[in-house]
Short mmCIF file of C-alpha atoms in Angstrom, two decimals:
data_model
loop_
_atom_site.label_atom_id
_atom_site.label_comp_id
_atom_site.label_asym_id
_atom_site.label_seq_id
_atom_site.Cartn_x
_atom_site.Cartn_y
_atom_site.Cartn_z
CA UNK A 125 75.14 106.88 178.39
CA UNK A 126 73.36 104.53 180.74
CA UNK A 127 71.77 101.23 179.85
CA UNK A 128 68.58 101.00 181.89
CA UNK A 129 67.02 97.55 182.32
CA UNK A 130 63.62 97.81 184.02
CA UNK A 131 61.33 95.20 182.55
CA UNK A 132 60.74 91.50 182.62
CA UNK A 133 62.15 89.50 179.70
CA UNK A 134 65.11 91.78 178.92
CA UNK A 135 68.34 90.02 178.03
CA UNK A 136 71.74 91.73 178.08
CA UNK A 137 74.31 89.91 175.99
CA UNK A 138 77.55 90.68 174.22
CA UNK A 139 78.79 90.74 170.65
CA UNK A 140 82.52 91.52 170.56
CA UNK A 141 82.81 95.15 171.94
CA UNK A 142 79.09 95.78 171.96
CA UNK A 143 76.25 95.15 174.41
CA UNK A 144 73.21 93.46 172.92
CA UNK A 145 69.87 94.36 174.58
CA UNK A 146 66.99 92.10 173.57
CA UNK A 147 63.44 92.89 174.56
CA UNK A 148 60.23 91.54 173.04
CA UNK A 149 61.75 90.79 169.69
CA UNK A 150 63.64 94.02 169.51
CA UNK A 151 67.46 93.97 169.41
CA UNK A 152 69.62 96.97 170.15
CA UNK A 153 73.42 97.08 169.90
CA UNK A 154 75.41 99.61 171.95
CA UNK A 155 79.15 100.13 171.72
CA UNK A 156 80.76 99.57 175.16
CA UNK A 157 82.85 102.75 174.77
CA UNK A 158 79.61 104.77 174.87
CA UNK A 159 78.36 103.28 178.14
CA UNK A 160 79.00 104.81 181.58
CA UNK A 161 76.87 102.50 183.65
CA UNK A 162 74.28 99.76 183.52
CA UNK A 163 71.30 100.02 185.88
CA UNK A 164 69.05 97.01 186.48
CA UNK A 165 65.78 97.70 188.33
CA UNK A 166 63.92 94.49 187.53
CA UNK A 167 64.20 90.96 188.87
CA UNK A 168 63.21 89.68 185.44
CA UNK A 169 66.37 90.60 183.61
CA UNK A 170 68.90 87.99 182.31
CA UNK A 171 72.58 88.67 181.74
CA UNK A 172 75.28 86.68 179.94
CA UNK A 173 78.55 86.32 181.85
CA UNK A 174 80.27 87.63 178.81
CA UNK A 175 78.27 90.93 178.98
CA UNK A 176 79.28 91.37 182.60
CA UNK A 177 82.89 90.65 181.66
CA UNK A 178 82.73 93.34 178.96
CA UNK A 179 81.36 95.77 181.58
CA UNK A 180 84.10 95.08 184.00
CA UNK A 181 86.87 95.26 181.40
CA UNK A 182 85.60 98.70 180.37
CA UNK A 183 85.20 100.01 183.98
CA UNK A 184 81.42 100.20 183.48
CA UNK A 185 79.55 100.16 186.77
CA UNK A 186 76.61 97.70 186.98
CA UNK A 187 74.05 98.72 189.57
CA UNK A 188 71.25 96.44 190.73
CA UNK A 189 68.47 98.51 192.35
CA UNK A 190 64.93 98.08 193.63
CA UNK A 191 62.07 99.50 191.53
CA UNK A 192 62.00 102.46 193.93
CA UNK A 193 65.56 103.18 193.07
CA UNK A 194 67.54 101.99 196.17
CA UNK A 195 70.70 100.16 195.00
CA UNK A 196 71.26 96.73 196.72
CA UNK A 197 74.35 95.71 194.78
CA UNK A 198 77.07 97.37 192.68
CA UNK A 199 79.40 95.42 190.45
CA UNK A 200 82.78 96.99 189.85
CA UNK A 201 86.28 95.85 188.89
CA UNK A 202 88.13 94.11 191.69
CA UNK A 203 91.15 96.27 191.09
CA UNK A 204 91.04 99.56 192.97
CA UNK A 205 92.75 102.80 192.28
CA UNK A 206 94.34 105.08 194.82
CA UNK A 207 96.80 104.23 197.53
CA UNK A 208 96.29 102.34 200.78
CA UNK A 209 97.76 105.38 202.54
CA UNK A 210 94.59 107.40 201.84
CA UNK A 211 92.48 104.70 203.48
CA UNK A 212 94.75 104.51 206.51
CA UNK A 213 94.42 108.30 206.89
CA UNK A 214 90.65 108.09 206.32
CA UNK A 215 90.25 105.89 209.36
CA UNK A 216 92.70 107.91 211.50
CA UNK A 217 90.92 111.17 210.64
CA UNK A 218 87.74 109.96 212.36
CA UNK A 219 89.39 110.74 215.66
CA UNK A 220 91.09 114.02 214.89
CA UNK A 221 90.01 117.42 213.54
CA UNK A 222 90.00 116.34 209.89
CA UNK A 223 86.84 114.28 210.38
CA UNK A 224 85.06 117.24 211.96
CA UNK A 225 86.25 119.67 209.28
CA UNK A 226 85.04 117.47 206.40
CA UNK A 227 81.62 116.89 208.07
CA UNK A 228 81.28 120.65 208.60
CA UNK A 229 82.20 121.29 204.93
CA UNK A 230 79.62 118.74 203.66
CA UNK A 231 76.86 120.50 205.67
CA UNK A 232 78.03 123.96 204.63
CA UNK A 233 78.05 122.93 200.94
CA UNK A 234 74.56 121.53 201.17
CA UNK A 235 73.19 124.67 202.92
CA UNK A 236 74.88 126.97 200.38
CA UNK A 237 73.42 125.09 197.43
CA UNK A 238 69.96 125.09 199.04
CA UNK A 239 70.09 128.81 199.67
CA UNK A 240 71.50 129.60 196.21
CA UNK A 241 68.87 127.43 194.46
CA UNK A 242 66.02 129.25 196.27
CA UNK A 243 67.57 132.62 195.41
CA UNK A 244 67.93 131.55 191.76
CA UNK A 245 64.22 130.57 191.69
CA UNK A 246 63.33 133.83 193.41
CA UNK A 247 65.23 135.82 190.72
CA UNK A 248 63.46 133.95 187.95
CA UNK A 249 60.04 134.78 189.44
CA UNK A 250 60.72 138.43 190.34
CA UNK A 251 58.55 139.74 187.47
CA UNK A 252 55.92 137.00 187.21
CA UNK A 253 55.21 136.33 190.91
CA UNK A 254 56.82 139.02 193.17
CA UNK A 255 55.15 137.67 196.34
CA UNK A 256 56.47 134.10 195.86
CA UNK A 257 59.85 135.52 194.75
CA UNK A 258 60.16 137.42 198.07
CA UNK A 259 59.24 134.26 200.10
CA UNK A 260 61.85 132.27 198.28
CA UNK A 261 64.54 134.86 198.72
CA UNK A 262 63.80 135.21 202.41
CA UNK A 263 63.99 131.43 202.88
CA UNK A 264 67.37 131.48 201.12
CA UNK A 265 68.60 134.20 203.42
CA UNK A 266 67.40 132.25 206.47
CA UNK A 267 69.44 129.25 205.32
CA UNK A 268 72.45 131.55 204.92
CA UNK A 269 72.03 132.58 208.53
CA UNK A 270 72.11 128.91 209.59
CA UNK A 271 75.22 128.37 207.48
CA UNK A 272 76.92 131.16 209.35
CA UNK A 273 76.33 129.27 212.60
CA UNK A 274 77.88 126.18 211.03
CA UNK A 275 80.92 128.23 210.11
CA UNK A 276 81.38 129.27 213.74
CA UNK A 277 81.33 125.67 214.99
CA UNK A 278 84.61 124.40 216.39
CA UNK A 279 85.61 120.95 217.40
CA UNK A 280 88.28 118.30 217.47
CA UNK A 281 86.28 115.05 217.00
CA UNK A 282 83.18 114.51 214.86
CA UNK A 283 81.57 112.28 217.49
CA UNK A 284 81.42 115.29 219.84
CA UNK A 285 79.98 117.69 217.23
CA UNK A 286 77.83 115.52 214.93
CA UNK A 287 74.56 116.24 216.62
CA UNK A 288 75.02 120.01 216.39
CA UNK A 289 75.83 119.76 212.69
CA UNK A 290 72.82 117.50 212.06
CA UNK A 291 70.58 119.98 213.91
CA UNK A 292 71.74 122.80 211.64
CA UNK A 293 71.19 120.62 208.62
CA UNK A 294 67.66 119.80 209.77
CA UNK A 295 66.91 123.49 210.45
CA UNK A 296 68.01 124.41 206.93
CA UNK A 297 65.92 121.58 205.51
CA UNK A 298 62.76 122.95 207.14
CA UNK A 299 63.12 126.30 205.36
CA UNK A 300 64.20 124.66 202.09
CA UNK A 301 61.43 122.14 201.64
CA UNK A 302 58.74 124.56 202.83
CA UNK A 303 59.91 126.96 200.12
CA UNK A 304 60.01 124.20 197.51
CA UNK A 305 56.45 123.20 198.46
CA UNK A 306 55.25 126.64 197.56
CA UNK A 307 56.70 126.35 194.07
CA UNK A 308 55.18 122.99 193.19
CA UNK A 309 51.58 122.57 191.92
CA UNK A 310 49.19 121.43 194.62
CA UNK A 311 48.19 118.39 192.48
CA UNK A 312 51.55 116.78 193.38
CA UNK A 313 50.45 116.57 197.05
CA UNK A 314 53.92 117.42 198.31
CA UNK A 315 53.70 118.33 201.97
CA UNK A 316 57.29 117.77 202.94
CA UNK A 317 60.34 115.55 202.40
CA UNK A 318 59.89 111.83 202.75
CA UNK A 319 62.64 109.29 202.12
CA UNK A 320 62.23 105.56 201.69
CA UNK A 321 58.77 104.31 200.88
CA UNK A 322 57.39 107.64 199.71
CA UNK A 323 54.58 107.25 197.19
CA UNK A 324 53.69 110.86 196.45
CA UNK A 325 55.05 111.87 192.94
CA UNK A 326 57.67 114.47 193.95
CA UNK A 327 59.21 112.51 196.83
CA UNK A 328 59.22 109.41 194.66
CA UNK A 329 61.15 111.21 191.97
CA UNK A 330 63.56 112.77 194.51
CA UNK A 331 64.29 109.33 195.90
CA UNK A 332 64.75 107.86 192.45
CA UNK A 333 67.18 110.63 191.49
CA UNK A 334 69.23 110.45 194.66
CA UNK A 335 69.38 106.65 194.81
CA UNK A 336 69.53 105.50 191.18
CA UNK A 337 71.48 108.34 189.60
CA UNK A 338 73.52 110.29 192.16
CA UNK A 339 74.40 107.45 194.55
CA UNK A 340 76.09 105.20 191.97
CA UNK A 341 78.12 108.14 190.53
CA UNK A 342 79.36 109.18 193.97
CA UNK A 343 80.03 105.52 194.83
CA UNK A 344 82.21 105.18 191.77
CA UNK A 345 84.01 108.44 192.49
CA UNK A 346 84.78 107.36 196.06
CA UNK A 347 86.07 104.05 194.77
CA UNK A 348 88.31 105.55 192.19
CA UNK A 349 89.72 107.98 194.77
CA UNK A 350 90.87 104.93 196.76
CA UNK A 351 88.63 105.61 199.77
CA UNK A 352 86.41 103.36 201.84
CA UNK A 353 82.66 103.71 201.11
CA UNK A 354 81.60 103.05 204.73
CA UNK A 355 84.01 105.28 206.71
CA UNK A 356 82.26 108.60 206.68
CA UNK A 357 82.09 111.51 209.15
CA UNK A 358 78.76 113.40 208.99
CA UNK A 359 76.74 110.16 208.75
CA UNK A 360 77.25 107.93 211.71
CA UNK A 361 78.61 104.41 211.37
CA UNK A 362 76.05 101.63 210.87
CA UNK A 363 76.57 98.17 209.35
CA UNK A 364 75.90 98.31 205.65
CA UNK A 365 75.62 102.10 205.58
CA UNK A 366 77.99 103.73 203.00
CA UNK A 367 78.55 106.84 205.11
CA UNK A 368 81.26 108.48 203.04
CA UNK A 369 79.17 108.16 199.90
CA UNK A 370 76.20 109.69 201.68
CA UNK A 371 78.47 112.47 203.08
CA UNK A 372 79.76 113.44 199.67
CA UNK A 373 76.30 113.26 198.11
CA UNK A 374 75.12 116.11 200.30
CA UNK A 375 76.76 118.83 198.27
CA UNK A 376 75.40 117.51 194.93
CA UNK A 377 71.73 116.72 195.73
CA UNK A 378 70.36 120.19 195.05
CA UNK A 379 72.34 120.88 191.85
CA UNK A 380 71.87 117.45 190.24
CA UNK A 381 68.45 116.18 191.42
CA UNK A 382 66.34 118.94 192.98
CA UNK A 383 67.07 121.57 190.33
CA UNK A 384 66.32 119.10 187.49
CA UNK A 385 63.01 117.95 189.03
CA UNK A 386 61.76 121.46 189.79
CA UNK A 387 62.52 122.43 186.20
CA UNK A 388 60.66 119.43 184.80
CA UNK A 389 57.61 120.20 186.91
CA UNK A 390 57.44 123.98 186.57
CA UNK A 391 58.03 123.79 182.80
CA UNK A 392 55.25 121.14 182.55
CA UNK A 393 57.57 118.59 180.92
CA UNK A 394 56.31 116.02 183.41
CA UNK A 395 52.66 116.44 184.36
CA UNK A 396 51.54 115.45 187.86
CA UNK A 397 49.02 112.87 186.59
CA UNK A 398 51.68 111.08 184.52
CA UNK A 399 54.25 110.41 187.20
CA UNK A 400 52.95 107.59 189.39
CA UNK A 401 51.64 104.25 188.19
CA UNK A 402 47.95 103.80 188.85
CA UNK A 403 48.42 100.24 190.09
CA UNK A 404 51.82 98.90 191.20
CA UNK A 405 51.73 95.29 189.88
CA UNK A 406 55.47 95.02 190.53
CA UNK A 407 56.84 95.27 194.07
CA UNK A 408 58.09 98.77 195.06
CA UNK A 409 57.28 100.30 191.63
CA UNK A 410 55.90 103.80 192.08
CA UNK A 411 56.99 105.77 188.97
CA UNK A 412 55.58 105.16 185.53
CA UNK A 413 57.93 103.93 182.77
CA UNK A 414 57.49 107.15 180.82
CA UNK A 415 58.30 109.23 183.94
CA UNK A 416 61.49 107.17 184.50
CA UNK A 417 62.50 107.55 180.85
CA UNK A 418 62.18 111.34 181.11
CA UNK A 419 64.01 111.43 184.43
CA UNK A 420 66.90 109.33 183.22
CA UNK A 421 67.43 111.57 180.18
CA UNK A 422 67.15 114.80 182.22
CA UNK A 423 69.49 113.65 185.02
CA UNK A 424 72.10 112.50 182.50
CA UNK A 425 71.90 115.86 180.74
CA UNK A 426 72.36 117.61 184.10
CA UNK A 427 75.38 115.48 185.01
CA UNK A 428 76.92 116.27 181.68
CA UNK A 429 76.20 120.03 182.06
CA UNK A 430 79.38 122.06 182.21
CA UNK A 431 79.68 124.57 185.12
CA UNK A 432 82.35 126.74 186.71
CA UNK A 433 83.58 125.85 190.13
CA UNK A 434 86.79 126.75 191.95
CA UNK A 435 88.20 128.45 188.85
CA UNK A 436 87.68 125.39 186.67
CA UNK A 437 85.19 124.40 184.01
CA UNK A 438 83.97 120.82 183.93
CA UNK A 439 80.80 118.73 183.83
CA UNK A 440 79.03 118.23 187.15
CA UNK A 441 79.95 114.54 186.84
CA UNK A 442 83.55 115.52 186.49
CA UNK A 443 83.33 117.60 189.66
CA UNK A 444 81.85 114.63 191.59
CA UNK A 445 85.08 112.74 190.85
CA UNK A 446 87.18 115.88 191.45
CA UNK A 447 85.61 116.27 194.92
CA UNK A 448 86.25 112.61 195.84
CA UNK A 449 89.91 113.04 194.96
CA UNK A 450 89.96 116.27 196.89
CA UNK A 451 88.68 114.47 199.99
CA UNK A 452 91.61 112.05 199.61
CA UNK A 453 94.11 114.89 199.25
CA UNK A 454 92.66 116.61 202.33
CA UNK A 455 92.97 113.44 204.38
CA UNK A 456 96.59 113.17 203.25
CA UNK A 457 97.09 116.78 204.35
CA UNK A 458 98.07 117.77 200.83
CA UNK A 459 95.29 120.36 200.18
CA UNK A 460 92.32 122.13 201.84
CA UNK A 461 88.81 120.94 201.15
CA UNK A 462 86.14 123.25 199.68
CA UNK A 463 82.61 121.88 199.09
CA UNK A 464 81.12 121.95 195.58
CA UNK A 465 78.73 124.92 195.32
CA UNK A 466 77.20 126.83 192.45
CA UNK A 467 76.11 130.47 192.53
CA UNK A 468 72.70 131.93 191.71
#
């Protein structure tokens, strides 16, 4: 489970092997063994050093994020797992074919998941809305065609091929988000994908899911695999940009965040009028507390959902860590790399 701290006046303390969360006279005790991560989205939270020590000793990640979801600090144990050899190979691979192959696989995985999610939604609407079902299926097939072009790309260095891969990714995104727009109720006001600073309900929820839920999980997986967060391949180098984390996130966005949100909206679990706060009295806050509560529960359930991939059954969270280790083995030339994808 996650401990989510998003309000002024919350205190996180420790009592032996338990976290103590105090808020407005209420006290809650949580056994450390039950906690995966602690997410703090408020500047008005106080911690005891002993609570942070308990988190570190139990390998519990502490994420400090803006109200909008973007993490600005992650507290993890100083000790790292993995070997230095993997990191050496990670940097070397930037200038040989391994960097290009990994970037290509990340794009291919993303496109496959986008196409398959659209086809799944088309299948579910075949009886109730045949016209929309056909549009979704055609959009999925169009993305498959783009993915075939990606498969035919050849190169030796990612710097020479990155723009082509990014163009294919952008082409797929146009089909994907236009199809998603047609599924969503018009009250959401979703006209297309917006990243940072988005204030419309669906984009705000997407950003929250990617940044507050998926990003820290992939960050942790990359760390435990002994790899460098910042040395990616598909995403270009930039100071402070965790490119490898962003690379690996690409093949999980659709199956963890997009699918969860579309389900919540189309099943009317979250209603358009309940998502965004009427007046943001706290900086960067867009989503209502009730919406965030529902999102956290739903994303956690999705991460814990068991699926089949590559002949194995595991939770999606387990496959995030599996894929990070697989990147390391590929860089060490011990195994091929296949992106995480789910069928429809």
